[in-house]
Amino acid sequence: MEFTPVVSEVNSPYGGRLVERVRKHVPEELRKVEIPKRYALDAEKIAVGAFSPLEGFMGSGEVESVLERGTLESGLPWTIPIILPLWRGLEVEVGEEILLTHGSEGFAVMTVEETFRLDRRRFAERVYGTLDPAHPGVRQTMEMSEFAVSGSIELVKRITGDRTPREVREEISKFGWKTVAGYQTRNPPHRAHEYVIRTAMELVDGVLIHPVVGELKTDDFPPEVIVESYKVFIDEFLPKRKVLFDTLNIAMRYAGPKAAVFLAIIRKNFGCTHFVVGRDMAGVGSYYDPYGAQKALKELDLGIEVIALGEAFYCRRCDGVVSERNCDHDGDLRVKISMTQVRRMLSQGVEPPREMIRPEVLTILKRSFERSDSSLKSSK
Ligand SMILES: [Zn+2]
């Protein structure tokens, strides 16, 4: 382990120090353990410090503390346990070093600290606030192994093209920004997203547009479509001197306010001073209070300022995209803007209006829809 000080201190990492754990030499005799994608992504993010101050997958005490009190054992607020399930039949010994692989390639060394049993029902109920199997997080939790293994992680090789917190911090300092807002999304940009991004630009020096693309619901758009549509949107419509764009490959946790807290902590680690929170962040279905995320973040004071915005829509009377906080016109004058609606229209062969989504972005979405449509047909 080498210690190198953080170059940019726009905002200090969560817990005070950016975790950076890298291993250059890996003994050949290390046993290889293949892990599924969502956990491999977490391992990489732990090692590069996106989850600072975590240095590894959580043990039973830490998991219990997060579930029971909403904090790490150190007392620092933390809402989503970061765990590595251990499949039955896979034996590991405490103290042993194993080489984690994903797609047969060794990418991280884990030093096993503890194996323990997980109460999956309790986990699901505490994290997602429901046991409804229709909730994607609950379903995923109940399908996990009931055993988990904890231990520190050192990265041998990156498995994603994401910039690390250090690299993003370096970019921020090159721009010379004093304030940066993290913008969380898991969708291609529509006009309400645009309203939110532009509003943030009024308040801070720069915006980090940082879509989560690692593992999404099957009805979310695929990562390459999100990236391509953002590139076009930024290129054609936003001031380059105020935007940093990068992907965040992690599994999306659809845990509403708890996920929002987790996502805000990550952006603090990437150097953001502010975090933009619109309506129903990281929600799914109608499980969560649409403004619960804003409330939770304001109460916790994580060391990242919250830019809390109302729901944006197109108003026919105002003739523009506005929000419930600056337009009082009747509901029937409002055109609701949501990606669910855009998708529904596309699947029905209806063209979503430009008040909802820019034609430049729509072209990309349509192409993606045609591709998935023809692959469905050809697979029959
Ligand atoms: Zn209006």
Short mmCIF file of C-alpha atoms and ligand atoms in Angstrom, two decimals:
data_model
loop_
_atom_site.label_atom_id
_atom_site.label_comp_id
_atom_site.label_asym_id
_atom_site.label_seq_id
_atom_site.Cartn_x
_atom_site.Cartn_y
_atom_site.Cartn_z
CA MET A 1 0.00 0.00 0.00
CA GLU A 2 1.34 3.37 -1.00
CA PHE A 3 -0.06 6.50 0.47
CA THR A 4 -0.43 9.42 -1.89
CA PRO A 5 -2.17 12.57 -0.77
CA VAL A 6 -5.29 13.68 -2.59
CA VAL A 7 -4.52 16.40 -5.11
CA SER A 8 -7.80 18.19 -5.14
CA GLU A 9 -9.63 19.05 -1.97
CA VAL A 10 -12.79 20.52 -3.47
CA ASN A 11 -14.72 18.54 -0.91
CA SER A 12 -13.09 16.13 1.51
CA PRO A 13 -13.81 12.42 1.11
CA TYR A 14 -16.45 10.87 3.35
CA GLY A 15 -14.86 10.02 6.66
CA GLY A 16 -11.91 12.31 5.89
CA ARG A 17 -9.56 10.16 3.81
CA LEU A 18 -9.81 8.81 0.29
CA VAL A 19 -9.34 5.04 0.32
CA GLU A 20 -7.00 3.83 -2.42
CA ARG A 21 -6.04 0.20 -2.23
CA VAL A 22 -3.95 -1.22 -5.03
CA ARG A 23 -1.87 -4.41 -5.23
CA LYS A 24 0.88 -4.57 -7.83
CA HIS A 25 2.20 -8.10 -7.29
CA VAL A 26 -0.12 -11.04 -6.97
CA PRO A 27 1.30 -14.40 -5.87
CA GLU A 28 0.52 -17.00 -8.52
CA GLU A 29 -0.69 -19.57 -6.05
CA LEU A 30 -3.68 -17.49 -4.91
CA ARG A 31 -6.95 -19.31 -5.24
CA LYS A 32 -9.34 -17.79 -7.74
CA VAL A 33 -12.92 -17.10 -6.74
CA GLU A 34 -15.35 -15.98 -9.42
CA ILE A 35 -17.91 -13.43 -8.24
CA PRO A 36 -21.01 -12.06 -10.00
CA LYS A 37 -20.88 -8.68 -11.72
CA ARG A 38 -22.65 -6.54 -9.11
CA TYR A 39 -20.17 -7.62 -6.41
CA ALA A 40 -17.18 -7.30 -8.73
CA LEU A 41 -18.23 -3.71 -9.40
CA ASP A 42 -18.52 -3.06 -5.66
CA ALA A 43 -15.04 -4.50 -5.11
CA GLU A 44 -13.55 -2.14 -7.67
CA LYS A 45 -15.39 0.83 -6.18
CA ILE A 46 -14.21 -0.04 -2.67
CA ALA A 47 -10.59 -0.16 -3.82
CA VAL A 48 -10.67 3.16 -5.69
CA GLY A 49 -12.34 4.91 -2.77
CA ALA A 50 -15.79 5.52 -4.21
CA PHE A 51 -17.16 3.95 -1.02
CA SER A 52 -14.66 5.59 1.37
CA PRO A 53 -14.19 5.01 4.24
CA LEU A 54 -14.94 1.32 3.47
CA GLU A 55 -11.83 -0.73 2.77
CA GLY A 56 -13.54 -4.02 2.13
CA PHE A 57 -16.80 -5.96 2.15
CA MET A 58 -18.59 -5.52 5.46
CA GLY A 59 -18.51 -8.03 8.30
CA SER A 60 -21.45 -9.06 10.48
CA GLY A 61 -20.93 -6.26 13.02
CA GLU A 62 -20.82 -3.56 10.37
CA VAL A 63 -23.85 -4.98 8.53
CA GLU A 64 -25.79 -5.12 11.78
CA SER A 65 -24.84 -1.55 12.62
CA VAL A 66 -26.01 -0.31 9.20
CA LEU A 67 -29.29 -2.24 9.38
CA GLU A 68 -30.04 -1.39 12.98
CA ARG A 69 -28.75 2.15 13.39
CA GLY A 70 -28.12 3.45 9.88
CA THR A 71 -24.45 4.03 10.70
CA LEU A 72 -21.12 2.29 10.39
CA GLU A 73 -19.71 0.96 13.66
CA SER A 74 -17.68 4.18 13.80
CA GLY A 75 -20.96 6.10 14.04
CA LEU A 76 -20.71 7.57 10.54
CA PRO A 77 -24.11 7.51 8.78
CA TRP A 78 -24.36 4.68 6.21
CA THR A 79 -27.54 3.19 4.80
CA ILE A 80 -26.75 0.35 2.37
CA PRO A 81 -24.73 -2.69 3.54
CA ILE A 82 -21.92 -3.56 1.12
CA ILE A 83 -21.67 -7.32 1.27
CA LEU A 84 -20.24 -10.24 -0.63
CA PRO A 85 -22.47 -13.32 -0.49
CA LEU A 86 -20.64 -16.59 -0.28
CA TRP A 87 -22.19 -19.44 -2.17
CA ARG A 88 -22.59 -22.73 -0.38
CA GLY A 89 -19.86 -25.16 -1.23
CA LEU A 90 -17.27 -22.44 -1.51
CA GLU A 91 -14.85 -22.81 1.38
CA VAL A 92 -12.68 -19.90 2.45
CA GLU A 93 -10.49 -19.59 5.50
CA VAL A 94 -10.12 -16.61 7.76
CA GLY A 95 -6.84 -14.88 7.00
CA GLU A 96 -6.61 -16.41 3.56
CA GLU A 97 -5.95 -14.24 0.53
CA ILE A 98 -8.13 -15.01 -2.46
CA LEU A 99 -8.04 -13.63 -5.97
CA LEU A 100 -11.47 -12.37 -6.98
CA THR A 101 -12.21 -12.94 -10.63
CA HIS A 102 -14.90 -11.74 -12.94
CA GLY A 103 -15.08 -13.36 -16.35
CA SER A 104 -12.11 -15.58 -15.36
CA GLU A 105 -9.79 -12.59 -14.99
CA GLY A 106 -8.30 -11.94 -11.56
CA PHE A 107 -8.90 -8.30 -10.65
CA ALA A 108 -8.74 -7.95 -6.86
CA VAL A 109 -7.19 -9.59 -3.83
CA MET A 110 -9.41 -10.09 -0.83
CA THR A 111 -8.10 -10.93 2.60
CA VAL A 112 -10.82 -12.99 4.24
CA GLU A 113 -11.80 -11.67 7.67
CA GLU A 114 -15.06 -13.40 8.52
CA THR A 115 -17.76 -15.63 7.13
CA PHE A 116 -21.21 -15.18 8.55
CA ARG A 117 -24.87 -15.94 8.09
CA LEU A 118 -27.20 -13.29 6.69
CA ASP A 119 -30.81 -12.87 7.66
CA ARG A 120 -32.05 -12.04 4.16
CA ARG A 121 -35.62 -11.17 5.18
CA ARG A 122 -34.40 -8.73 7.77
CA PHE A 123 -31.87 -7.33 5.31
CA ALA A 124 -34.56 -6.77 2.66
CA GLU A 125 -37.03 -5.29 5.10
CA ARG A 126 -34.51 -2.90 6.65
CA VAL A 127 -32.91 -1.73 3.40
CA TYR A 128 -35.95 -1.58 1.14
CA GLY A 129 -38.68 -1.06 3.72
CA THR A 130 -40.78 -3.85 2.20
CA LEU A 131 -40.82 -7.60 1.65
CA ASP A 132 -42.80 -7.34 -1.56
CA PRO A 133 -41.16 -9.75 -4.05
CA ALA A 134 -42.17 -7.37 -6.87
CA HIS A 135 -39.53 -4.93 -5.56
CA PRO A 136 -36.31 -5.57 -7.55
CA GLY A 137 -34.09 -5.09 -4.47
CA VAL A 138 -36.15 -7.48 -2.35
CA ARG A 139 -36.14 -10.07 -5.10
CA GLN A 140 -32.38 -9.78 -5.51
CA THR A 141 -31.81 -10.04 -1.75
CA MET A 142 -33.99 -13.12 -1.33
CA GLU A 143 -32.12 -14.83 -4.19
CA MET A 144 -28.73 -14.21 -2.53
CA SER A 145 -26.85 -16.88 -0.65
CA GLU A 146 -27.57 -16.78 3.08
CA PHE A 147 -23.85 -16.66 3.82
CA ALA A 148 -21.49 -13.77 3.31
CA VAL A 149 -17.76 -13.21 3.53
CA SER A 150 -16.06 -10.02 4.64
CA GLY A 151 -12.56 -8.78 4.05
CA SER A 152 -10.39 -6.00 2.76
CA ILE A 153 -9.95 -5.46 -0.97
CA GLU A 154 -6.93 -4.49 -3.02
CA LEU A 155 -7.37 -3.82 -6.71
CA VAL A 156 -5.08 -5.58 -9.15
CA LYS A 157 -6.75 -4.51 -12.34
CA ARG A 158 -9.65 -2.23 -13.18
CA ILE A 159 -12.70 -3.90 -14.67
CA THR A 160 -14.60 -0.79 -15.79
CA GLY A 161 -13.71 2.29 -17.77
CA ASP A 162 -14.97 4.57 -14.98
CA ARG A 163 -12.70 7.32 -13.77
CA THR A 164 -11.69 6.93 -10.13
CA PRO A 165 -12.51 9.51 -7.45
CA ARG A 166 -8.89 10.67 -7.65
CA GLU A 167 -9.14 11.13 -11.42
CA VAL A 168 -12.41 13.02 -11.18
CA ARG A 169 -10.94 15.21 -8.43
CA GLU A 170 -8.02 15.97 -10.76
CA GLU A 171 -10.43 16.97 -13.52
CA ILE A 172 -12.30 19.21 -11.11
CA SER A 173 -9.12 20.97 -10.12
CA LYS A 174 -8.14 21.41 -13.79
CA PHE A 175 -11.47 23.15 -14.35
CA GLY A 176 -10.72 25.29 -11.31
CA TRP A 177 -14.19 24.76 -9.88
CA LYS A 178 -14.77 25.66 -6.24
CA THR A 179 -18.23 24.12 -6.18
CA VAL A 180 -19.41 21.02 -8.03
CA ALA A 181 -22.84 19.41 -8.02
CA GLY A 182 -23.13 15.67 -8.49
CA TYR A 183 -26.02 14.76 -10.75
CA GLN A 184 -27.32 11.24 -10.23
CA THR A 185 -29.28 9.59 -13.00
CA ARG A 186 -29.99 6.18 -14.50
CA ASN A 187 -31.72 7.41 -17.62
CA PRO A 188 -31.02 9.18 -20.90
CA PRO A 189 -31.76 12.91 -20.52
CA HIS A 190 -35.27 14.25 -21.07
CA ARG A 191 -36.40 17.86 -20.69
CA ALA A 192 -37.12 17.65 -16.95
CA HIS A 193 -33.57 16.31 -16.37
CA GLU A 194 -32.29 19.18 -18.46
CA TYR A 195 -34.22 21.68 -16.33
CA VAL A 196 -32.64 20.22 -13.20
CA ILE A 197 -29.10 20.25 -14.63
CA ARG A 198 -29.44 23.83 -15.84
CA THR A 199 -30.85 24.93 -12.48
CA ALA A 200 -27.86 23.38 -10.73
CA MET A 201 -25.57 25.29 -13.13
CA GLU A 202 -27.04 28.54 -11.80
CA LEU A 203 -25.81 27.64 -8.34
CA VAL A 204 -22.43 25.94 -8.73
CA ASP A 205 -19.29 26.22 -10.86
CA GLY A 206 -19.65 22.80 -12.48
CA VAL A 207 -21.83 19.72 -12.66
CA LEU A 208 -20.63 16.12 -12.59
CA ILE A 209 -23.17 14.22 -14.68
CA HIS A 210 -22.67 10.75 -13.32
CA PRO A 211 -25.13 8.12 -14.53
CA VAL A 212 -25.26 4.77 -12.78
CA VAL A 213 -24.90 2.17 -15.51
CA GLY A 214 -23.57 -0.96 -13.78
CA GLU A 215 -26.70 -2.98 -13.28
CA LEU A 216 -30.16 -1.58 -13.80
CA LYS A 217 -33.70 -2.87 -13.94
CA THR A 218 -34.47 -4.74 -17.16
CA ASP A 219 -36.85 -1.97 -18.22
CA ASP A 220 -34.22 0.78 -17.85
CA PHE A 221 -32.31 1.82 -20.99
CA PRO A 222 -29.01 -0.03 -21.64
CA PRO A 223 -25.78 1.74 -20.57
CA GLU A 224 -24.51 2.46 -24.08
CA VAL A 225 -27.76 4.26 -24.90
CA ILE A 226 -27.53 6.38 -21.74
CA VAL A 227 -23.91 7.28 -22.54
CA GLU A 228 -24.53 8.02 -26.21
CA SER A 229 -27.56 10.20 -25.55
CA TYR A 230 -25.74 12.18 -22.85
CA LYS A 231 -22.76 12.74 -25.13
CA VAL A 232 -25.01 14.20 -27.82
CA PHE A 233 -26.97 16.27 -25.32
CA ILE A 234 -23.87 17.70 -23.63
CA ASP A 235 -22.13 18.28 -26.92
CA GLU A 236 -25.00 20.15 -28.51
CA PHE A 237 -26.64 21.90 -25.60
CA LEU A 238 -24.46 22.43 -22.54
CA PRO A 239 -21.47 24.70 -21.89
CA LYS A 240 -18.42 22.38 -21.93
CA ARG A 241 -16.59 24.43 -19.31
CA LYS A 242 -19.26 23.56 -16.76
CA VAL A 243 -19.73 19.83 -17.32
CA LEU A 244 -17.86 16.71 -16.36
CA PHE A 245 -19.36 13.47 -17.60
CA ASP A 246 -18.50 9.99 -16.47
CA THR A 247 -20.19 6.68 -15.82
CA LEU A 248 -20.58 5.02 -12.42
CA ASN A 249 -20.63 1.26 -12.78
CA ILE A 250 -22.42 -0.01 -9.71
CA ALA A 251 -25.60 -1.98 -9.28
CA MET A 252 -28.42 0.48 -8.80
CA ARG A 253 -30.02 0.10 -5.37
CA TYR A 254 -33.68 0.98 -5.71
CA ALA A 255 -34.03 1.74 -2.02
CA GLY A 256 -35.44 5.28 -2.27
CA PRO A 257 -34.12 7.61 0.47
CA LYS A 258 -31.55 5.07 1.70
CA ALA A 259 -30.14 4.67 -1.80
CA ALA A 260 -30.09 8.46 -2.19
CA VAL A 261 -27.93 8.77 0.92
CA PHE A 262 -25.56 6.12 -0.44
CA LEU A 263 -25.39 7.86 -3.84
CA ALA A 264 -24.68 11.22 -2.16
CA ILE A 265 -21.82 9.73 -0.12
CA ILE A 266 -20.31 8.35 -3.33
CA ARG A 267 -20.45 11.79 -4.99
CA LYS A 268 -18.78 13.37 -1.97
CA ASN A 269 -15.97 10.88 -2.48
CA PHE A 270 -15.72 12.04 -6.08
CA GLY A 271 -15.20 15.59 -4.79
CA CYS A 272 -18.69 17.01 -5.19
CA THR A 273 -19.65 19.83 -2.83
CA HIS A 274 -23.32 19.63 -3.79
CA PHE A 275 -25.74 16.89 -4.71
CA VAL A 276 -28.82 17.43 -6.84
CA VAL A 277 -31.94 15.68 -5.62
CA GLY A 278 -35.16 15.90 -7.57
CA ARG A 279 -38.36 14.01 -7.06
CA ASP A 280 -38.30 10.31 -6.14
CA MET A 281 -34.57 9.69 -6.37
CA ALA A 282 -33.64 6.00 -6.60
CA GLY A 283 -37.25 5.03 -6.12
CA VAL A 284 -39.17 2.30 -7.86
CA GLY A 285 -42.94 1.80 -8.09
CA SER A 286 -44.63 3.70 -5.28
CA TYR A 287 -42.73 2.30 -2.31
CA TYR A 288 -41.18 5.59 -1.19
CA ASP A 289 -42.22 9.13 -0.34
CA PRO A 290 -41.16 11.09 -3.47
CA TYR A 291 -39.52 13.73 -1.26
CA GLY A 292 -38.18 11.26 1.30
CA ALA A 293 -34.70 11.39 -0.25
CA GLN A 294 -34.50 15.19 0.12
CA LYS A 295 -35.68 14.95 3.73
CA ALA A 296 -33.25 12.16 4.63
CA LEU A 297 -30.30 14.01 3.12
CA LYS A 298 -31.15 17.28 4.82
CA GLU A 299 -31.46 15.57 8.19
CA LEU A 300 -28.18 13.67 7.96
CA ASP A 301 -25.70 16.41 7.06
CA LEU A 302 -23.18 14.21 5.23
CA GLY A 303 -20.87 17.08 4.33
CA ILE A 304 -22.36 17.51 0.89
CA GLU A 305 -24.92 20.22 0.29
CA VAL A 306 -28.29 19.18 -1.08
CA ILE A 307 -29.83 21.02 -4.02
CA ALA A 308 -33.44 19.96 -3.56
CA LEU A 309 -35.67 20.60 -6.56
CA GLY A 310 -39.37 20.16 -7.25
CA GLU A 311 -40.86 18.09 -10.03
CA ALA A 312 -40.34 19.62 -13.46
CA PHE A 313 -42.88 19.41 -16.28
CA TYR A 314 -43.83 21.24 -19.45
CA CYS A 315 -46.55 23.87 -18.91
CA ARG A 316 -48.58 24.84 -21.98
CA ARG A 317 -49.52 28.20 -20.47
CA CYS A 318 -45.96 29.10 -19.38
CA ASP A 319 -44.79 27.58 -22.66
CA GLY A 320 -41.71 26.00 -21.18
CA VAL A 321 -40.33 23.46 -18.77
CA VAL A 322 -41.09 24.73 -15.26
CA SER A 323 -41.57 23.20 -11.84
CA GLU A 324 -44.29 22.98 -9.23
CA ARG A 325 -42.32 25.59 -7.31
CA ASN A 326 -42.50 28.26 -10.03
CA CYS A 327 -45.73 27.51 -11.86
CA ASP A 328 -49.22 27.29 -10.41
CA HIS A 329 -51.19 26.53 -13.54
CA ASP A 330 -53.81 23.82 -13.70
CA GLY A 331 -52.81 20.21 -13.97
CA ASP A 332 -54.45 19.87 -17.39
CA LEU A 333 -52.00 22.45 -18.78
CA ARG A 334 -49.08 20.37 -17.61
CA VAL A 335 -47.33 17.76 -19.71
CA LYS A 336 -45.76 15.29 -17.33
CA ILE A 337 -42.24 14.30 -18.36
CA SER A 338 -40.96 10.88 -17.42
CA MET A 339 -38.82 8.23 -19.05
CA THR A 340 -41.57 5.69 -18.33
CA GLN A 341 -43.90 7.79 -20.46
CA VAL A 342 -41.30 8.20 -23.23
CA ARG A 343 -40.75 4.43 -23.30
CA ARG A 344 -44.46 3.73 -23.36
CA MET A 345 -44.96 6.05 -26.32
CA LEU A 346 -42.04 4.54 -28.19
CA SER A 347 -43.30 1.01 -27.65
CA GLN A 348 -46.70 2.09 -29.03
CA GLY A 349 -45.06 3.64 -32.06
CA VAL A 350 -46.02 7.16 -30.91
CA GLU A 351 -43.48 9.98 -31.24
CA PRO A 352 -42.86 11.65 -27.85
CA PRO A 353 -43.21 15.45 -28.29
CA ARG A 354 -40.16 17.72 -28.19
CA GLU A 355 -41.54 19.32 -25.01
CA MET A 356 -40.69 15.98 -23.39
CA ILE A 357 -37.46 15.00 -25.04
CA ARG A 358 -35.09 16.63 -27.49
CA PRO A 359 -35.21 15.17 -31.02
CA GLU A 360 -31.41 14.69 -30.95
CA VAL A 361 -31.77 12.39 -27.93
CA LEU A 362 -34.93 10.78 -29.21
CA THR A 363 -33.15 9.62 -32.38
CA ILE A 364 -30.77 7.58 -30.24
CA LEU A 365 -33.55 6.10 -28.12
CA LYS A 366 -35.55 5.15 -31.20
CA ARG A 367 -32.57 3.36 -32.70
CA SER A 368 -32.14 1.42 -29.45
CA PHE A 369 -35.81 0.53 -29.46
CA GLU A 370 -35.67 -0.72 -33.03
CA ARG A 371 -32.61 -2.83 -32.18
CA SER A 372 -34.22 -4.46 -29.15
CA ASP A 373 -37.42 -4.94 -31.12
CA SER A 374 -35.68 -6.77 -33.96
CA SER A 375 -33.62 -8.89 -31.54
CA LEU A 376 -36.87 -9.93 -29.86
CA LYS A 377 -38.35 -10.88 -33.21
CA SER A 378 -35.30 -12.81 -34.38
CA SER A 379 -35.05 -14.75 -31.12
CA LYS A 380 -38.59 -16.10 -31.55
ZN ZN B 1 -47.37 27.32 -15.97
#
